[in-house]
Tab-separated table of N, CA, C and O in Angstrom:
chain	number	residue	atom	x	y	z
A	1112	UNK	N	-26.638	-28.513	22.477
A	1112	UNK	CA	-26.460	-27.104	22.206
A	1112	UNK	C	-24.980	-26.778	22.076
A	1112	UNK	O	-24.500	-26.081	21.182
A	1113	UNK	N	-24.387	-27.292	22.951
A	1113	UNK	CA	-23.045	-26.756	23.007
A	1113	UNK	C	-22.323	-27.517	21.462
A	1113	UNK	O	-21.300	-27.136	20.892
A	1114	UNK	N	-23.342	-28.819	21.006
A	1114	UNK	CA	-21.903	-29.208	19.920
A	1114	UNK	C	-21.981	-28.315	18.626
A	1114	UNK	O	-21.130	-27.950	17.815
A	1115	UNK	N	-23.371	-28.102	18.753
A	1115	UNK	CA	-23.520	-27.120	17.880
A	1115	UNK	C	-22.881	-26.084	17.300
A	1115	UNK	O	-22.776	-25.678	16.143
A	1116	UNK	N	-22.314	-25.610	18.782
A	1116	UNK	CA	-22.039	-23.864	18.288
A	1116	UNK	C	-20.698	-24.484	18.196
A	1116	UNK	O	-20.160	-23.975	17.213
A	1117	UNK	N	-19.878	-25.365	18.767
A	1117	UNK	CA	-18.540	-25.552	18.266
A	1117	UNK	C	-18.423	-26.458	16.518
A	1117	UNK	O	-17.506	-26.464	15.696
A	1118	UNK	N	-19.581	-27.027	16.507
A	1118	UNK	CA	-19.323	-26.919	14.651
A	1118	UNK	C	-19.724	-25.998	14.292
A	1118	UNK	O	-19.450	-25.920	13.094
A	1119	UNK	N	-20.442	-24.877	14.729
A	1119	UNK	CA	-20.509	-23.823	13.809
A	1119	UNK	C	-19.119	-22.762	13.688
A	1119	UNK	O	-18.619	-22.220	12.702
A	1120	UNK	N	-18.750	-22.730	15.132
A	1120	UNK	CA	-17.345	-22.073	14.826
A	1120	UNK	C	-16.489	-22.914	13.877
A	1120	UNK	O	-15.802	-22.273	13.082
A	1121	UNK	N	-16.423	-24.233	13.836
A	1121	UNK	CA	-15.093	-25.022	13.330
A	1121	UNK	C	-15.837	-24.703	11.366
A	1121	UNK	O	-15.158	-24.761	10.341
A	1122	UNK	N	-17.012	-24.462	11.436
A	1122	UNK	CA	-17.688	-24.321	10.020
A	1122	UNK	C	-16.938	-23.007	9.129
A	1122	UNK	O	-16.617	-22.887	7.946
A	1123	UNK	N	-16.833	-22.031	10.433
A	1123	UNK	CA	-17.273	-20.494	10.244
A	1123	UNK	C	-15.757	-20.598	10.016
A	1123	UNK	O	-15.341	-20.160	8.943
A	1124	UNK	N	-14.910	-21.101	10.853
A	1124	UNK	CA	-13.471	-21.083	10.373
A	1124	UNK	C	-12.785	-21.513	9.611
A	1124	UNK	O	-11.771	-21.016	9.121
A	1125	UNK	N	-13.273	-22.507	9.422
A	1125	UNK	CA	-13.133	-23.401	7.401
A	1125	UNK	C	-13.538	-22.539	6.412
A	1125	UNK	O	-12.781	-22.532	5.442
A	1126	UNK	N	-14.440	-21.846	6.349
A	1126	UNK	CA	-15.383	-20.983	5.426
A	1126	UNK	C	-14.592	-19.918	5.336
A	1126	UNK	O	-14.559	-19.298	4.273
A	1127	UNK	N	-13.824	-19.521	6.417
A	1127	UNK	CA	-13.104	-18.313	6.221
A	1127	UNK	C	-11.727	-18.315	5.860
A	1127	UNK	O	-11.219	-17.488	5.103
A	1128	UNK	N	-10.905	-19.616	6.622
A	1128	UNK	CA	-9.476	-20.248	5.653
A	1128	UNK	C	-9.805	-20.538	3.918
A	1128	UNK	O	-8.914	-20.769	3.101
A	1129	UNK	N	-11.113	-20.472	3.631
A	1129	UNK	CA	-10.779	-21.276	2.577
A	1129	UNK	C	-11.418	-19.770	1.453
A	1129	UNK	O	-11.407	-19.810	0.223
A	1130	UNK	N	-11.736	-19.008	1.986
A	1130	UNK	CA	-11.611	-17.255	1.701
A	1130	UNK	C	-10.071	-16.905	1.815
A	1130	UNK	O	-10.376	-15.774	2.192
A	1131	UNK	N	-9.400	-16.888	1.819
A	1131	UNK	CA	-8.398	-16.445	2.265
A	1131	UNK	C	-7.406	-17.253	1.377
A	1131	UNK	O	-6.569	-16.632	0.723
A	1132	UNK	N	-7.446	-18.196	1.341
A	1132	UNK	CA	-6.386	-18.806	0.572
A	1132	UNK	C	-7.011	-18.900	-1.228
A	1132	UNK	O	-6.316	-19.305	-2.160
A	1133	UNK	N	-8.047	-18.553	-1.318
A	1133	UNK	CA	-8.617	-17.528	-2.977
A	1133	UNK	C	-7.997	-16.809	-3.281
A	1133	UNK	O	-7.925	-15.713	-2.723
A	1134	UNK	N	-7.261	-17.180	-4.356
A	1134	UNK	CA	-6.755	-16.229	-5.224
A	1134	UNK	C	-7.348	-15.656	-6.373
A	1134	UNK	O	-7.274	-16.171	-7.489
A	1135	UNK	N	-7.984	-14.511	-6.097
A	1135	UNK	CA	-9.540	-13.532	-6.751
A	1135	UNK	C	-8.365	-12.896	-7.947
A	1135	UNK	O	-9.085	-12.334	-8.772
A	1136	UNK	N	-7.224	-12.773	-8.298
A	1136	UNK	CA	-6.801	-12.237	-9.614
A	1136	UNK	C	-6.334	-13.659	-10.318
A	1136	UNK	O	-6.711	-13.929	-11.459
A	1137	UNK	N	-5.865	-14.150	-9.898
A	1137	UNK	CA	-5.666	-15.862	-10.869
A	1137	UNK	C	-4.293	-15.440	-11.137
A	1137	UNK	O	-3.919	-14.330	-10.756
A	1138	UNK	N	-3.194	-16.561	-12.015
A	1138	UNK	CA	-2.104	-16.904	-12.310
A	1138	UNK	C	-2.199	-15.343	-13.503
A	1138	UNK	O	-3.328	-14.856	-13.455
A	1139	UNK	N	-1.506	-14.793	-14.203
A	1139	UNK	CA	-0.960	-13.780	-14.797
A	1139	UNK	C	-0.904	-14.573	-16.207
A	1139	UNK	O	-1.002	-13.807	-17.165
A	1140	UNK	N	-0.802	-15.604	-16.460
A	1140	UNK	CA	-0.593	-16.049	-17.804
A	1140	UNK	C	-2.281	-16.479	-18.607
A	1140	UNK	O	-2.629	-16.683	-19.770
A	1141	UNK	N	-3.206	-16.465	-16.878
A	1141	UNK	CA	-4.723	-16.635	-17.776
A	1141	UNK	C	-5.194	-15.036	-17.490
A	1141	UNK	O	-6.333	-14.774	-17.875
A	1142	UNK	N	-4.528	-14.081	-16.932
A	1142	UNK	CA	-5.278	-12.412	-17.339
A	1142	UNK	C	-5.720	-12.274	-18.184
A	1142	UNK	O	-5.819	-13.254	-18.922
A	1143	UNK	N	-6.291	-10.927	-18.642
A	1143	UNK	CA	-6.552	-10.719	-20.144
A	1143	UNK	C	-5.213	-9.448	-20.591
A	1143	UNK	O	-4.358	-8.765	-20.028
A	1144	UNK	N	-5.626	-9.660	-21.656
A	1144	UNK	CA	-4.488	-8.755	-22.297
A	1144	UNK	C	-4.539	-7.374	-21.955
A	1144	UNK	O	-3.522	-6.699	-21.789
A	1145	UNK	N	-5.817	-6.896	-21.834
A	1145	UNK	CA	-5.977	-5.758	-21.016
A	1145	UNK	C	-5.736	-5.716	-19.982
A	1145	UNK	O	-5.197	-4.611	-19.911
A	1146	UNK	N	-5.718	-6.303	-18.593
A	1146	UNK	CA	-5.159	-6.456	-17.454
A	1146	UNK	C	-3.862	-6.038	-17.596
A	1146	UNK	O	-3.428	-4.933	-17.269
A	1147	UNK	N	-3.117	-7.140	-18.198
A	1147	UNK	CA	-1.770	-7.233	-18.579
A	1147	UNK	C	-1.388	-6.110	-19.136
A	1147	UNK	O	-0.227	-5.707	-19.073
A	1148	UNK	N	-1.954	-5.744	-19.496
A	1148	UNK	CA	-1.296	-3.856	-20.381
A	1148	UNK	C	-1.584	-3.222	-19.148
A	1148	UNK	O	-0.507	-2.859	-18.676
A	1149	UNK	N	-2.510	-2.918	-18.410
A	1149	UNK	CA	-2.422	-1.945	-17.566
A	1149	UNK	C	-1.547	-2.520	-16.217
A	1149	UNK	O	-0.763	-1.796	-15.603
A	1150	UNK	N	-1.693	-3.306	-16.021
A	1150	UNK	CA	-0.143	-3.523	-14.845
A	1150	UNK	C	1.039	-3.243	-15.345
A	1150	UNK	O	1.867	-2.691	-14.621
A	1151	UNK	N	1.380	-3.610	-16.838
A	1151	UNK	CA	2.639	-2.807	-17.656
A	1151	UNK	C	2.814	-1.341	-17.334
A	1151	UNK	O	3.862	-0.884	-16.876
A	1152	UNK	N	1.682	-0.595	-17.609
A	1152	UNK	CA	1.624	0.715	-17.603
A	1152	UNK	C	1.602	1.140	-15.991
A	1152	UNK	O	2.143	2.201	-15.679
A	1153	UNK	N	1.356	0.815	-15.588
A	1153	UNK	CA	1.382	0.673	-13.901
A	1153	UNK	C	2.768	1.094	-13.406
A	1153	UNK	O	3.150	2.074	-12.765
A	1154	UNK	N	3.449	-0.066	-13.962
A	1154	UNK	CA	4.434	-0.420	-13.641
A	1154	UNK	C	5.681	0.904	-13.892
A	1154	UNK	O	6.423	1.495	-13.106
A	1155	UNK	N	5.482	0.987	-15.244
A	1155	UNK	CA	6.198	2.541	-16.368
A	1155	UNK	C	5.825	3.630	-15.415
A	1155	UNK	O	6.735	4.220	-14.833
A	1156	UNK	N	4.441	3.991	-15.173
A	1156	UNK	CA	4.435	4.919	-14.310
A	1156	UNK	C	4.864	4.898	-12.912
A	1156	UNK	O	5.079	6.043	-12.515
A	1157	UNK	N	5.062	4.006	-12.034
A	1157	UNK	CA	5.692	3.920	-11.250
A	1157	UNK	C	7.119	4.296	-10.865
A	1157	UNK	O	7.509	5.054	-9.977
A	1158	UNK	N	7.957	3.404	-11.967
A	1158	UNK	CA	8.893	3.884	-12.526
A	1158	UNK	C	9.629	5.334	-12.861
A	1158	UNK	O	10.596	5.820	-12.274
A	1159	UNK	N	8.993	5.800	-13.816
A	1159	UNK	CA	8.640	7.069	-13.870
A	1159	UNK	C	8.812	8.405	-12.716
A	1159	UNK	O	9.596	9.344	-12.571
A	1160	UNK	N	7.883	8.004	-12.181
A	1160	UNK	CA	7.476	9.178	-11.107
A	1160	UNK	C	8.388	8.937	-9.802
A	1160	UNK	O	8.596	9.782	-8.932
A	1161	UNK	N	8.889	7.632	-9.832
A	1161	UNK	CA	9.993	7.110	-8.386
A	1161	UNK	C	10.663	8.486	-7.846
A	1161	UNK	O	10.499	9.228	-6.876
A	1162	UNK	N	11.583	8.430	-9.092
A	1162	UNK	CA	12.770	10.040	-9.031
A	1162	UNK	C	12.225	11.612	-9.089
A	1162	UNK	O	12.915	12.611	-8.883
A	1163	UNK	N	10.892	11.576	-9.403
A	1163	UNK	CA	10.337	12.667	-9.676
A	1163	UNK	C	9.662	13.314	-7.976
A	1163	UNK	O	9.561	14.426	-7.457
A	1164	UNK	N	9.204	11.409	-7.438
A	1164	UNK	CA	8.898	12.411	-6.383
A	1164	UNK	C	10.127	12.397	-5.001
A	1164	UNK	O	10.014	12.747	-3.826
A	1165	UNK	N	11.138	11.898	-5.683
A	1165	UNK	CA	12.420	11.467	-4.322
A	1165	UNK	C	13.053	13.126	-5.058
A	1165	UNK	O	13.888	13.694	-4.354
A	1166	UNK	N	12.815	13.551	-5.865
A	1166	UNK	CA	13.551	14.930	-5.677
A	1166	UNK	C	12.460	15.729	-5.174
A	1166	UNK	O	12.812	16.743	-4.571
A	1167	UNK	N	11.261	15.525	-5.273
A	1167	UNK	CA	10.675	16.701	-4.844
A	1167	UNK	C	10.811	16.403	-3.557
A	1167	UNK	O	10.908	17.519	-3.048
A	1168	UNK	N	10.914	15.258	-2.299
A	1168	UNK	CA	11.013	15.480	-1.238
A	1168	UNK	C	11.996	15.791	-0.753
A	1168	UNK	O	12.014	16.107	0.437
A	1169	UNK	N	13.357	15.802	-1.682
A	1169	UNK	CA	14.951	16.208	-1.137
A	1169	UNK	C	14.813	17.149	-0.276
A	1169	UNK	O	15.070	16.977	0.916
A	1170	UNK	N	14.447	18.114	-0.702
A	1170	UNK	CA	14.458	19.473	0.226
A	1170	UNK	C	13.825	19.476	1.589
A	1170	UNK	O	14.043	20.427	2.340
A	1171	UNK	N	12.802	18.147	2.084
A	1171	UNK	CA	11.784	18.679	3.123
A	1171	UNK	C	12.679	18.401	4.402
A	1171	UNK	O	12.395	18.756	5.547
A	1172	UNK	N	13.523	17.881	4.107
A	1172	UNK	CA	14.401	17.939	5.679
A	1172	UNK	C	15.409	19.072	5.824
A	1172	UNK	O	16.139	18.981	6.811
A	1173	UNK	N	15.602	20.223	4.949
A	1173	UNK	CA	16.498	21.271	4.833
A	1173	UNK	C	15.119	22.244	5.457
A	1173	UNK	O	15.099	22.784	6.563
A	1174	UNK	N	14.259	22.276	4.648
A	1174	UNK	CA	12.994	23.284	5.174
A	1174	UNK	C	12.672	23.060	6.564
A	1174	UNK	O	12.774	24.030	7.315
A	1175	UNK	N	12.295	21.931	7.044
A	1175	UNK	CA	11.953	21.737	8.272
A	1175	UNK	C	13.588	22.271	9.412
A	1175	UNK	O	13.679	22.714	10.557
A	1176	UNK	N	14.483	21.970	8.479
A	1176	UNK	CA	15.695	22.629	9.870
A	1176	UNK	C	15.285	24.172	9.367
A	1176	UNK	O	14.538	24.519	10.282
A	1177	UNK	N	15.319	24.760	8.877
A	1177	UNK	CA	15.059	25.853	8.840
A	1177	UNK	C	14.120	26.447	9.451
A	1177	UNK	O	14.454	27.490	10.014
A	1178	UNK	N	12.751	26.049	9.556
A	1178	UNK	CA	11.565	26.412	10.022
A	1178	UNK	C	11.919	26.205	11.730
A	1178	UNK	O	11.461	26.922	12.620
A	1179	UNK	N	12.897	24.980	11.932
A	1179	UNK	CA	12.949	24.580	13.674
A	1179	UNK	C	14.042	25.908	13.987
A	1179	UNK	O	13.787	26.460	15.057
A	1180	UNK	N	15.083	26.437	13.310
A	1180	UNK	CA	15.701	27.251	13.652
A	1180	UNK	C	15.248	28.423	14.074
A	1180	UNK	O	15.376	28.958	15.176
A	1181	UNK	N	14.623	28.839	12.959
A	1181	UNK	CA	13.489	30.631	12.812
A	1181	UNK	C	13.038	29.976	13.943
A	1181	UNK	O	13.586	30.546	14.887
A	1182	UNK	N	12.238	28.963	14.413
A	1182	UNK	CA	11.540	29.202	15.910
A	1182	UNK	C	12.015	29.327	16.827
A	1182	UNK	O	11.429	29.890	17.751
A	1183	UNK	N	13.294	28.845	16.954
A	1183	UNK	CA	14.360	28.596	18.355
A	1183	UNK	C	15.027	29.914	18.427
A	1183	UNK	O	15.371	30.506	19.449
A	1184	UNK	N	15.194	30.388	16.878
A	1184	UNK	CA	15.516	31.894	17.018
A	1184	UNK	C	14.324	32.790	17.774
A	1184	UNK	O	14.733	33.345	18.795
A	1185	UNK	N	13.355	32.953	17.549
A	1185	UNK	CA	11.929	33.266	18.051
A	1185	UNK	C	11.832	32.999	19.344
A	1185	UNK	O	11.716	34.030	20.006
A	1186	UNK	N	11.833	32.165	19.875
A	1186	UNK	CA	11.723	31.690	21.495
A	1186	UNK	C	13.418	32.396	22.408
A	1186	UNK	O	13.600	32.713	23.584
A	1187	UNK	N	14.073	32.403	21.574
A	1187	UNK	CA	15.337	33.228	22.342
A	1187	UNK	C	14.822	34.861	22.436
A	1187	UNK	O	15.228	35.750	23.185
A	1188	UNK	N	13.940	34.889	21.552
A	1188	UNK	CA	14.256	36.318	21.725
A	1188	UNK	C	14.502	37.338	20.501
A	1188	UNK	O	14.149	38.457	20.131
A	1189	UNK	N	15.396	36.172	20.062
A	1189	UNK	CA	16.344	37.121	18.158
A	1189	UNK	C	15.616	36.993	17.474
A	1189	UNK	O	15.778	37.388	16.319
């Protein structure tokens, strides 16, 4: 009984190293061309939007001192 369940673990753990080291998208040069276009485009939009959203967050650390102030003003009293 006991050798059992230790080949089944040593089974269950082979079965699962050898999951794991699968590579389920493959090398990039056998993709398809469609793949390959949309990771391009992926990529452009990524690109893209980087600066679009690093300015929209510029401001959230000016707002938040502001919002901590108005409260500290608030809790004094003013």
């Amino acid at each position: 009984m006991r050798t059992t369940t230790v080949f089944n673990l040593i089974a269950l753990a082979l079965a699962a190293s050898l999951l794991v080291a699968c590579d389920l998208q493959g090398p990039i040069d056998q993709q398809s061309a469609e793949a390959q276009k949309a990771q391009e485009h992926n990529q452009l939009r990524d690109a893209i939007n980087q600066p679009i959203d690093k300015a929209k967050n510029a401001g959230a650390p000016i707002e938040q001192a502001d919002k901590d102030r108005e409260k500290a003003l608030e809790e004094s009293g003013g």
